[in-house]
Each structure stands twice: as C-alpha cells, then as structure tokens.
Coordinates of C-alpha atoms in Angstrom, one line a residue:
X1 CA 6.6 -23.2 42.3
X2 CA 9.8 -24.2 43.4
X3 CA 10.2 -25.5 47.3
X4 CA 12.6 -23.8 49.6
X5 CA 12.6 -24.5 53.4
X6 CA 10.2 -21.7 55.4
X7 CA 11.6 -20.8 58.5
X8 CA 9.7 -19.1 61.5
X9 CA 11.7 -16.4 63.5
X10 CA 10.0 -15.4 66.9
X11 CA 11.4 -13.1 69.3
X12 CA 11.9 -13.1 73.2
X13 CA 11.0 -9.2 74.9
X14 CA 14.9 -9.0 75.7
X15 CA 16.0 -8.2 71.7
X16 CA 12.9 -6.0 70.8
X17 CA 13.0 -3.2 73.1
X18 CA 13.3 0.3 72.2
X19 CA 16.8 2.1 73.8
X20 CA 17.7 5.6 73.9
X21 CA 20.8 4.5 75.9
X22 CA 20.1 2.2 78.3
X23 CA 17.1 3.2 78.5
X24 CA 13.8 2.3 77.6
X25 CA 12.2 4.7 75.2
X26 CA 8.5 5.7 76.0
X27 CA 7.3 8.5 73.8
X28 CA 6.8 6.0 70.9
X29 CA 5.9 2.2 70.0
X30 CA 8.9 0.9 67.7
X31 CA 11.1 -2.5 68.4
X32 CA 14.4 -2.0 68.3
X33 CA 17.2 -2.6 65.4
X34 CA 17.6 -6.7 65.6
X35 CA 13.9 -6.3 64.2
X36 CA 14.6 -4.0 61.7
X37 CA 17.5 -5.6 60.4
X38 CA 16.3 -9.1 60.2
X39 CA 13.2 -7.7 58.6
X40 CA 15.0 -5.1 56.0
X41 CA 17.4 -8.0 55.2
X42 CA 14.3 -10.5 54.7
X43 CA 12.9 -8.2 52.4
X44 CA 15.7 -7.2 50.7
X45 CA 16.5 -10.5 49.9
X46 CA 13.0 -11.5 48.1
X47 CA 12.8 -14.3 51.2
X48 CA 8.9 -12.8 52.5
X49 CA 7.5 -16.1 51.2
X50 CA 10.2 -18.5 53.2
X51 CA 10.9 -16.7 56.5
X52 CA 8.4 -15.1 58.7
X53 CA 8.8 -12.8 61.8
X54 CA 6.5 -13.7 64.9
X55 CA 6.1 -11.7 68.2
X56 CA 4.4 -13.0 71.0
X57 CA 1.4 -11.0 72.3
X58 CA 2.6 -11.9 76.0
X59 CA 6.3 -9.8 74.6
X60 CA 4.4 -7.1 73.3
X61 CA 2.3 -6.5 76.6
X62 CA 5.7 -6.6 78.3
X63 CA 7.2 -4.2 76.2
X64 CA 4.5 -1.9 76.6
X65 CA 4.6 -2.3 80.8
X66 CA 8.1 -1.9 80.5
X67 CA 7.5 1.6 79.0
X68 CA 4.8 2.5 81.7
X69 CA 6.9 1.6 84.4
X70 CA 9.6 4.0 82.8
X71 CA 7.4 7.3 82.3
X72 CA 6.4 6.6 86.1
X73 CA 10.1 6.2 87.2
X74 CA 11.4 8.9 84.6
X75 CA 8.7 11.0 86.6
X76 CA 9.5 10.3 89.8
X77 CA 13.0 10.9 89.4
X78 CA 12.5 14.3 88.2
X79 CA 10.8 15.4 90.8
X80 CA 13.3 14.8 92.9
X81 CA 16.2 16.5 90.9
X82 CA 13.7 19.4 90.7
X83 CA 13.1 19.4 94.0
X84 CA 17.3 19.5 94.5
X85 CA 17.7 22.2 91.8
X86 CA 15.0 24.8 92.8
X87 CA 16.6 27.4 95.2
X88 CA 20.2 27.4 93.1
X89 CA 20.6 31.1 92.2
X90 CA 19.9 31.2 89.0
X91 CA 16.5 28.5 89.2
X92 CA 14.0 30.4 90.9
X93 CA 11.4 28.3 92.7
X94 CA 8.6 27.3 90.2
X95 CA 10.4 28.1 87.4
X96 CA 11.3 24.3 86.1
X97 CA 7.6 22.7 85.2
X98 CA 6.7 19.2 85.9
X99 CA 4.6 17.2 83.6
X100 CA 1.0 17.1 83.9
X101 CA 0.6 14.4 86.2
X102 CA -2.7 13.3 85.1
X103 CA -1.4 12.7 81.3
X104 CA -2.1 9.1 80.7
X105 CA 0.9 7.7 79.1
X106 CA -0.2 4.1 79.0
X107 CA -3.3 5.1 77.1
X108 CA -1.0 7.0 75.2
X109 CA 1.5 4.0 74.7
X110 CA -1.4 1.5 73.9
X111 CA -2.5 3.5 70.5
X112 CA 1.3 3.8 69.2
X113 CA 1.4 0.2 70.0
X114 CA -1.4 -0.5 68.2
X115 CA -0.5 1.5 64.7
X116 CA 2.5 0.7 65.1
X117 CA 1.5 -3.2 65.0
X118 CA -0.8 -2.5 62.5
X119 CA 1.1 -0.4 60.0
X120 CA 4.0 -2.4 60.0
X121 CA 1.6 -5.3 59.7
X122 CA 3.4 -7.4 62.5
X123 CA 2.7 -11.5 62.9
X124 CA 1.3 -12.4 66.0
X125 CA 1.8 -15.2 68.2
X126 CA -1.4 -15.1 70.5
X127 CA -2.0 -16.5 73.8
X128 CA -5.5 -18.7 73.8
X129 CA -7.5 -18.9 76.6
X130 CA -8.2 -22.6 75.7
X131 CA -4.5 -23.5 75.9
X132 CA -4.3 -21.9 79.7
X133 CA -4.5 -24.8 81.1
X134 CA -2.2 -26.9 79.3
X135 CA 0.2 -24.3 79.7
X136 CA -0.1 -24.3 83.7
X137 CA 0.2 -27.8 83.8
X138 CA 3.3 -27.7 81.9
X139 CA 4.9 -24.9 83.8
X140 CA 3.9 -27.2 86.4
X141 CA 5.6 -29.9 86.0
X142 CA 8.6 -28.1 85.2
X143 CA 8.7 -26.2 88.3
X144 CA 7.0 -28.6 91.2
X145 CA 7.7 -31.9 89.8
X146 CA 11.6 -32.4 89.5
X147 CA 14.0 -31.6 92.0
X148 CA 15.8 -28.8 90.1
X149 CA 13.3 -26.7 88.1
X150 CA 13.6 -27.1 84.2
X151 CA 14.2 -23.7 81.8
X152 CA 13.1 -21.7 81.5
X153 CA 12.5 -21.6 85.6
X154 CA 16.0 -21.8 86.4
X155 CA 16.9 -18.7 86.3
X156 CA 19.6 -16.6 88.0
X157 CA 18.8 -13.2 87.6
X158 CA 17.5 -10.5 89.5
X159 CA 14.2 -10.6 88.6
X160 CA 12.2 -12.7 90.7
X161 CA 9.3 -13.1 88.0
X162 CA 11.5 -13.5 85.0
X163 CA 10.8 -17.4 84.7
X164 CA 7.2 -17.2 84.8
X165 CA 7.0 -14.7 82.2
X166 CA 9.6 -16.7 80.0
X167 CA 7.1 -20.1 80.8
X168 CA 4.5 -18.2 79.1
X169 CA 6.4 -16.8 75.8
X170 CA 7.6 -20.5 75.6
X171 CA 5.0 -22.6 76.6
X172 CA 2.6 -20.1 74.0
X173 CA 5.2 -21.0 71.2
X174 CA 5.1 -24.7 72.4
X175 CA 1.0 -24.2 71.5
X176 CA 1.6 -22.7 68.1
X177 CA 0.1 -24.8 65.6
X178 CA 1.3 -22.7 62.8
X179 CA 4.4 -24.3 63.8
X180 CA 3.7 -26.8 61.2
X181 CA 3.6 -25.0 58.4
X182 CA 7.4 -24.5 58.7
X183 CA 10.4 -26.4 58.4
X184 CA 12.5 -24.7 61.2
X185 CA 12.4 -22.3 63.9
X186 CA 14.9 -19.9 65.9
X187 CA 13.9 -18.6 68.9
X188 CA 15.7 -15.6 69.3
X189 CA 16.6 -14.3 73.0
X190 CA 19.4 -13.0 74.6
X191 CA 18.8 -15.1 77.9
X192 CA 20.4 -18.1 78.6
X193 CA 17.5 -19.6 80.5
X194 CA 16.4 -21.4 77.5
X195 CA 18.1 -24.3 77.7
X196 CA 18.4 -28.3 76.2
X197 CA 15.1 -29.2 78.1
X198 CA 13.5 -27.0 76.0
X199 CA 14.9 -27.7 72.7
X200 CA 14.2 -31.6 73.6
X201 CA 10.6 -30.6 74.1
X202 CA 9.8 -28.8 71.4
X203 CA 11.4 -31.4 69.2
X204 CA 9.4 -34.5 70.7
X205 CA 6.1 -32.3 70.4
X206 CA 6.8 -30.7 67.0
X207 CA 9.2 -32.6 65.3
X208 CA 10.7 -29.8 64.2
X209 CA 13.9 -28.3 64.4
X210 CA 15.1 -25.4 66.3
X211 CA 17.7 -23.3 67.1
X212 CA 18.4 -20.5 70.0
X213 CA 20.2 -17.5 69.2
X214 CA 21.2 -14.6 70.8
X215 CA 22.8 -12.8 68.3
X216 CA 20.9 -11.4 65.1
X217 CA 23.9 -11.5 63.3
X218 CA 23.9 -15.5 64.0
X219 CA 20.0 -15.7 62.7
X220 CA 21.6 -13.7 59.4
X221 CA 24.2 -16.1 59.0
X222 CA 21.4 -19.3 59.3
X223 CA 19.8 -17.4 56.4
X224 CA 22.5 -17.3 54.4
X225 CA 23.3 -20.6 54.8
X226 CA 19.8 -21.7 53.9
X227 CA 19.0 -19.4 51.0
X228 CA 22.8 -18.3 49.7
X229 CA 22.0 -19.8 46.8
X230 CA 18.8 -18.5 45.8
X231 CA 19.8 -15.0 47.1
X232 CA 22.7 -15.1 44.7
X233 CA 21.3 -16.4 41.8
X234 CA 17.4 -15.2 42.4
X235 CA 17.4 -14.2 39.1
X236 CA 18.3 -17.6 37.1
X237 CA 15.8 -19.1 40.3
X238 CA 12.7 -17.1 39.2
X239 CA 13.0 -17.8 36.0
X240 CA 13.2 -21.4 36.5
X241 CA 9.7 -21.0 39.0
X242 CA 8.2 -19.5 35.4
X243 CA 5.4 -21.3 33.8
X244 CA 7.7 -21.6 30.4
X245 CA 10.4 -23.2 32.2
X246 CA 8.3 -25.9 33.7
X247 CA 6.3 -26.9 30.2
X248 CA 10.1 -27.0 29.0
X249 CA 10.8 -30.0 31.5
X250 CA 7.6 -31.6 31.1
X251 CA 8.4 -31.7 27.1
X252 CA 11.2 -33.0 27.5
X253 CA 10.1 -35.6 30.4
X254 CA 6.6 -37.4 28.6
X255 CA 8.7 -38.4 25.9
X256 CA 11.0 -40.9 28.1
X257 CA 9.5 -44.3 28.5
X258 CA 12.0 -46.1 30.7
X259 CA 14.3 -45.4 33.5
X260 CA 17.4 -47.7 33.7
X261 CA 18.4 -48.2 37.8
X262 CA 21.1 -50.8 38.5
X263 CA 21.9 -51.9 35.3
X264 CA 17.9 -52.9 35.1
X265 CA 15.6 -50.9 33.0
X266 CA 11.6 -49.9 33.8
X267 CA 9.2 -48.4 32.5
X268 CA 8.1 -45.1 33.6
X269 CA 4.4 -45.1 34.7
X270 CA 4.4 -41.0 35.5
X271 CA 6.7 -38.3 36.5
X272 CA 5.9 -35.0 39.1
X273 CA 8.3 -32.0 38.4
X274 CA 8.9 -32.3 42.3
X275 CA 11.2 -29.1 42.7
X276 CA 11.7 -27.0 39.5
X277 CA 15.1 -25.8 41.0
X278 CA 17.1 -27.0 44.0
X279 CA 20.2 -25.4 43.0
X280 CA 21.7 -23.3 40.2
X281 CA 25.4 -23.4 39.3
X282 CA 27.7 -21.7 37.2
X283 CA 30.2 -23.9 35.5
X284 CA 33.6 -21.9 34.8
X285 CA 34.5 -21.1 31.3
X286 CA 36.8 -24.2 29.7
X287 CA 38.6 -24.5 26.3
X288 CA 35.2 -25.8 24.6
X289 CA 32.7 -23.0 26.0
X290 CA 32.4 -20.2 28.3
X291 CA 31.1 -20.2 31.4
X292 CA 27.5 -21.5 31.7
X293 CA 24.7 -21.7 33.8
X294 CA 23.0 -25.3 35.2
X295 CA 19.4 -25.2 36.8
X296 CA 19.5 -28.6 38.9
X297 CA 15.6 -29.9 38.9
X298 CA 14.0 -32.6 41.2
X299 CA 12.1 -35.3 39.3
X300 CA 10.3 -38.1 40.9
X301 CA 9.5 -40.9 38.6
X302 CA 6.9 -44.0 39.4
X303 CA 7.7 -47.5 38.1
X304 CA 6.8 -50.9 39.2
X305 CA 9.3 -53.7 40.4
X306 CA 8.5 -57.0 41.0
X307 CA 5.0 -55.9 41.0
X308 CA 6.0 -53.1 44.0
X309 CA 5.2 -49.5 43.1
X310 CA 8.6 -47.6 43.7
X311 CA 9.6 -43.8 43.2
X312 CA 13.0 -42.8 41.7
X313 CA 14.6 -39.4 42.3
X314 CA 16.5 -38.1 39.5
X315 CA 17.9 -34.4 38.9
X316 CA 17.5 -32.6 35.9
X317 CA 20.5 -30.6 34.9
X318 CA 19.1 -27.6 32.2
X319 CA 22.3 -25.7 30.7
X320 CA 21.7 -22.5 29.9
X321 CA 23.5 -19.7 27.2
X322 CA 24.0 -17.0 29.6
X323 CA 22.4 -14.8 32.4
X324 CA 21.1 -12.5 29.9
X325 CA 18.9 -14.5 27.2
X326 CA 18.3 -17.1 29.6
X327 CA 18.3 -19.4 26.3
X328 CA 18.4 -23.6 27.2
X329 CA 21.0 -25.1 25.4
X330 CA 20.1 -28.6 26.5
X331 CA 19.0 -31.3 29.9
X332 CA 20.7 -34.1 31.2
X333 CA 20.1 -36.9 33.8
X334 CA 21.6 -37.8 37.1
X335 CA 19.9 -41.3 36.0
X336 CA 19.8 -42.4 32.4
X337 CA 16.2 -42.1 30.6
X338 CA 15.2 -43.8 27.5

C-alpha cells in the first residue's frame, strides 16, 4: 500500500451548529454545512483512509445545551408575543395555542443526537475521567500562573464562560493519543482565542504539526495541496497500490546487484518497495512519442560502507502506454543500478 500523509480534522462548537437564520435550530440533531462539505468532499475524493473528521464529546454536549436553551427562550418569547397579540380584533383570546409546556425537548434532542451520531457514524474525541486532572492543572497554569492568561483564556467576548469551555475542547485534544497515528492536524474554529501558545504546545507535546483555520474553504484548499495529486490521477495511483504492480518492481529490483553512489559502486544487500507511488506525472507528447504516463516509486536500498550499514533512497520511474491499458513500457533510476 502506497503511503500518503493522514490528516486529523477536529472541530470547535462555533462551525458545527445548526442555523435556520441566525438561529439555532432545535427540532433536529444535524451539524451544519462546513461538516457536510468537508465530509462530502472527503468522500468524494476517495481520501476516507488519509483524513478523518473528529468531534469532541465536550462540542457535542454544547451543541445540544445550545439547542435546549433555544426551545426555552423560543418559548418564552412566545408567550409574550401571544400575550401582545390576544385581544387584536381578529385574535380572540385563547385562540393562538402555546406548546405543551411539559414536552421534554432535551429528552427529545438527546435521541436525535444520538442517531444522528450513530447513523452518520461520527468520530469521537472523548473526554476521560483519568485525564481530569492533567487537564485542570493545565488550564491552571495557563490561567493563575502568568501574568496575562494564555489562549485560549484570553478571551474578549461576551461570554464570560467561553474560555473555560474552549480549555476543555483543547486541553481534551492536547490528551488525544490517537493523535499519533497522524501526520497533521487542523483545528478548525472560527475564534481567534486559539492562539501561538497553543500551537507551541501542542507541537512540544505531540511533535506534530498543526494548523488553525477558520474557514472550511482554507481546510479544502490544505487538502488539495496535500492530495492534488492523488485526487487527479487516483486512477493511475490505484493501480500502482495493485498487487501486479508491486511484483513488477520487485522483478525488476532482485536482479540488480550493485548501487553506484559517488562515482563508488556497492553491493546491494536488500531493497524494501518503501512507497509504490509518491507521484504520477504525465510527460507531454514530443516528436518521438505521445504523451506518457511516469509512476515515481520509493526504493530504499541497504549496503555496507566501510563496514557501516547505510540506506540509499532511489526513485523508480515506471513509464506507462496510456491511461487506458495501463501497459509498462519500461523503469528507470534516479541512481544507477547494476
């Protein structure tokens, strides 16, 4: 299997909601369109296996209070307008109905919440109980110990509580060990409380790297830089990931004996196919041939100098016929192989 980068995408409460308006919608459990699209273009894209969307269970309980403390202000509010309405001429006392106030719309938000989670099969970034206390002391030390509090405490919006709650959807990704398992992450959020403290610690604990965006259009953009190439030409790259294409190189590979480097040459003690296809490229048509098709392979040959094991990287170059037959004309060497 070819290796391409895998990126982890994980979303602050401020880019999921659910509008109708400005708004927050409460008769159903969706997150919003920078979701979707990131997801839809993900998938339309064949990238499921290199980026993965994550949503932090602390910024889908907030979602969900967010909705509860609409129905109970959309409520409230009516009652009121009722109350202003009723006695007009043509609205008769009694005649516009309120809600049954004893419907229980957070039990009601709570299921669509959780088929919509499960349905859509979401990935979950969990708060752990064992990681509460590491957490508090880091928010800790951000907040008591410095003269200025660090981001994402320095905050200067309205909301009083907004800090804490953005310490715990950072500090819970700053616990994530599946972190690891990825070569790069965006934070998406449209606050700018997340600052270079943050990036600097997630870096020094991770060694990682990261990138805040606000924008989904931004995060589509990364992924195009990243994968353009395989999104292009997924076609020629899946081929190359094939079984056949691998035995090819390996045929052609445990025939060569030495590897000349510097004018010097050595004999190859083994080979690993590192990365069947890095890049594929499409040489224009000239006056000797038409245009053709080159599957750049990473080869990693062991040889011994001065009685030190070393590794050479050398990239295979496989020409192809055409799109169509897929038929290998021949392979040549970054590094000459005898």
């Amino acid at each position: 299997m070819a290796y391409r980068i895998k990126t982890l995408i994980v979303f602050d409460t401020n880019v999921l909601r659910d509008m109708l308006g400005k708004e927050v919608v409460y008769n159903s459990f969706t997150f919003g369109k920078t979701y979707n699209e990131l997801d839809t273009f993900i998938k339309e894209n064949g990238l499921e296996e290199y980026v993965k969307l994550f949503v932090s269970t602390m910024v889908i309980e907030e979602l969900k209070n967010q909705k509860k403390r609409a129905y109970k202000h959309d409520i409230a509010n009516l009652k009121e307008i009722v109350k202003r309405l009723e006695g007009l001429p043509h609205i008769p006392e009694g005649s516009i109905p309120i809600p049954d106030e004893d419907f229980d719309c957070g039990a009601f938000i709570e299921q669509k919440a959780a088929t919509y989670i499960a349905e859509n099969q979401i990935n979950t970034l969990i708060y752990k109980d064992e990681h509460a206390s590491s957490i508090l002391n880091n928010m800790v030390q951000k907040v008591v110990y410095t003269d200025k509090p660090l981001s994402p405490f320095a905050i200067s919006g309205p909301y009083k509580d907004a800090g804490f709650k953005d310490g715990i959807i950072w500090e819970t990704l700053m616990h994530f060990e599946t972190v690891l398992e990825y070569d790069k992450v965006i934070f998406l959020s449209k606050d700018g409380d997340y600052k270079e403290n943050c990036l600097d610690d997630f870096k020094k604990k991770w060694n990682r790297h990261i990138k805040i965006e606000k924008d989904k259009n931004n995060v589509i953009a990364e992924l195009k830089r990243d994968y353009g190439n395989y999104i292009e030409e997924r076609a020629i790259h899946d081929f190359a990931d094939k079984e056949y294409f691998r035995d090819y190189l390996f045929d052609q590979l445990k025939v060569k004996t030495e590897i000349a480097i510097n004018g010097s040459n050595f004999k190859i003690e083994n080979f690993a196919i590192e990365n069947p296809c890095t890049l594929v490229e499409r040489m224009p048509p000239s006056d000797e041939k038409d245009e053709c098709i080159i599957i750049h392979s990473q080869i990693n040959f062991h040889f011994t100098e001065a009685g030190e094991n070393k590794q050479q990287v050398v990239i295979a170059q496989t020409e192809l016929a055409d799109e169509e037959s897929k038929e290998i004309i021949q392979t040549t060497y970054d590094i000459e192989l005898i």
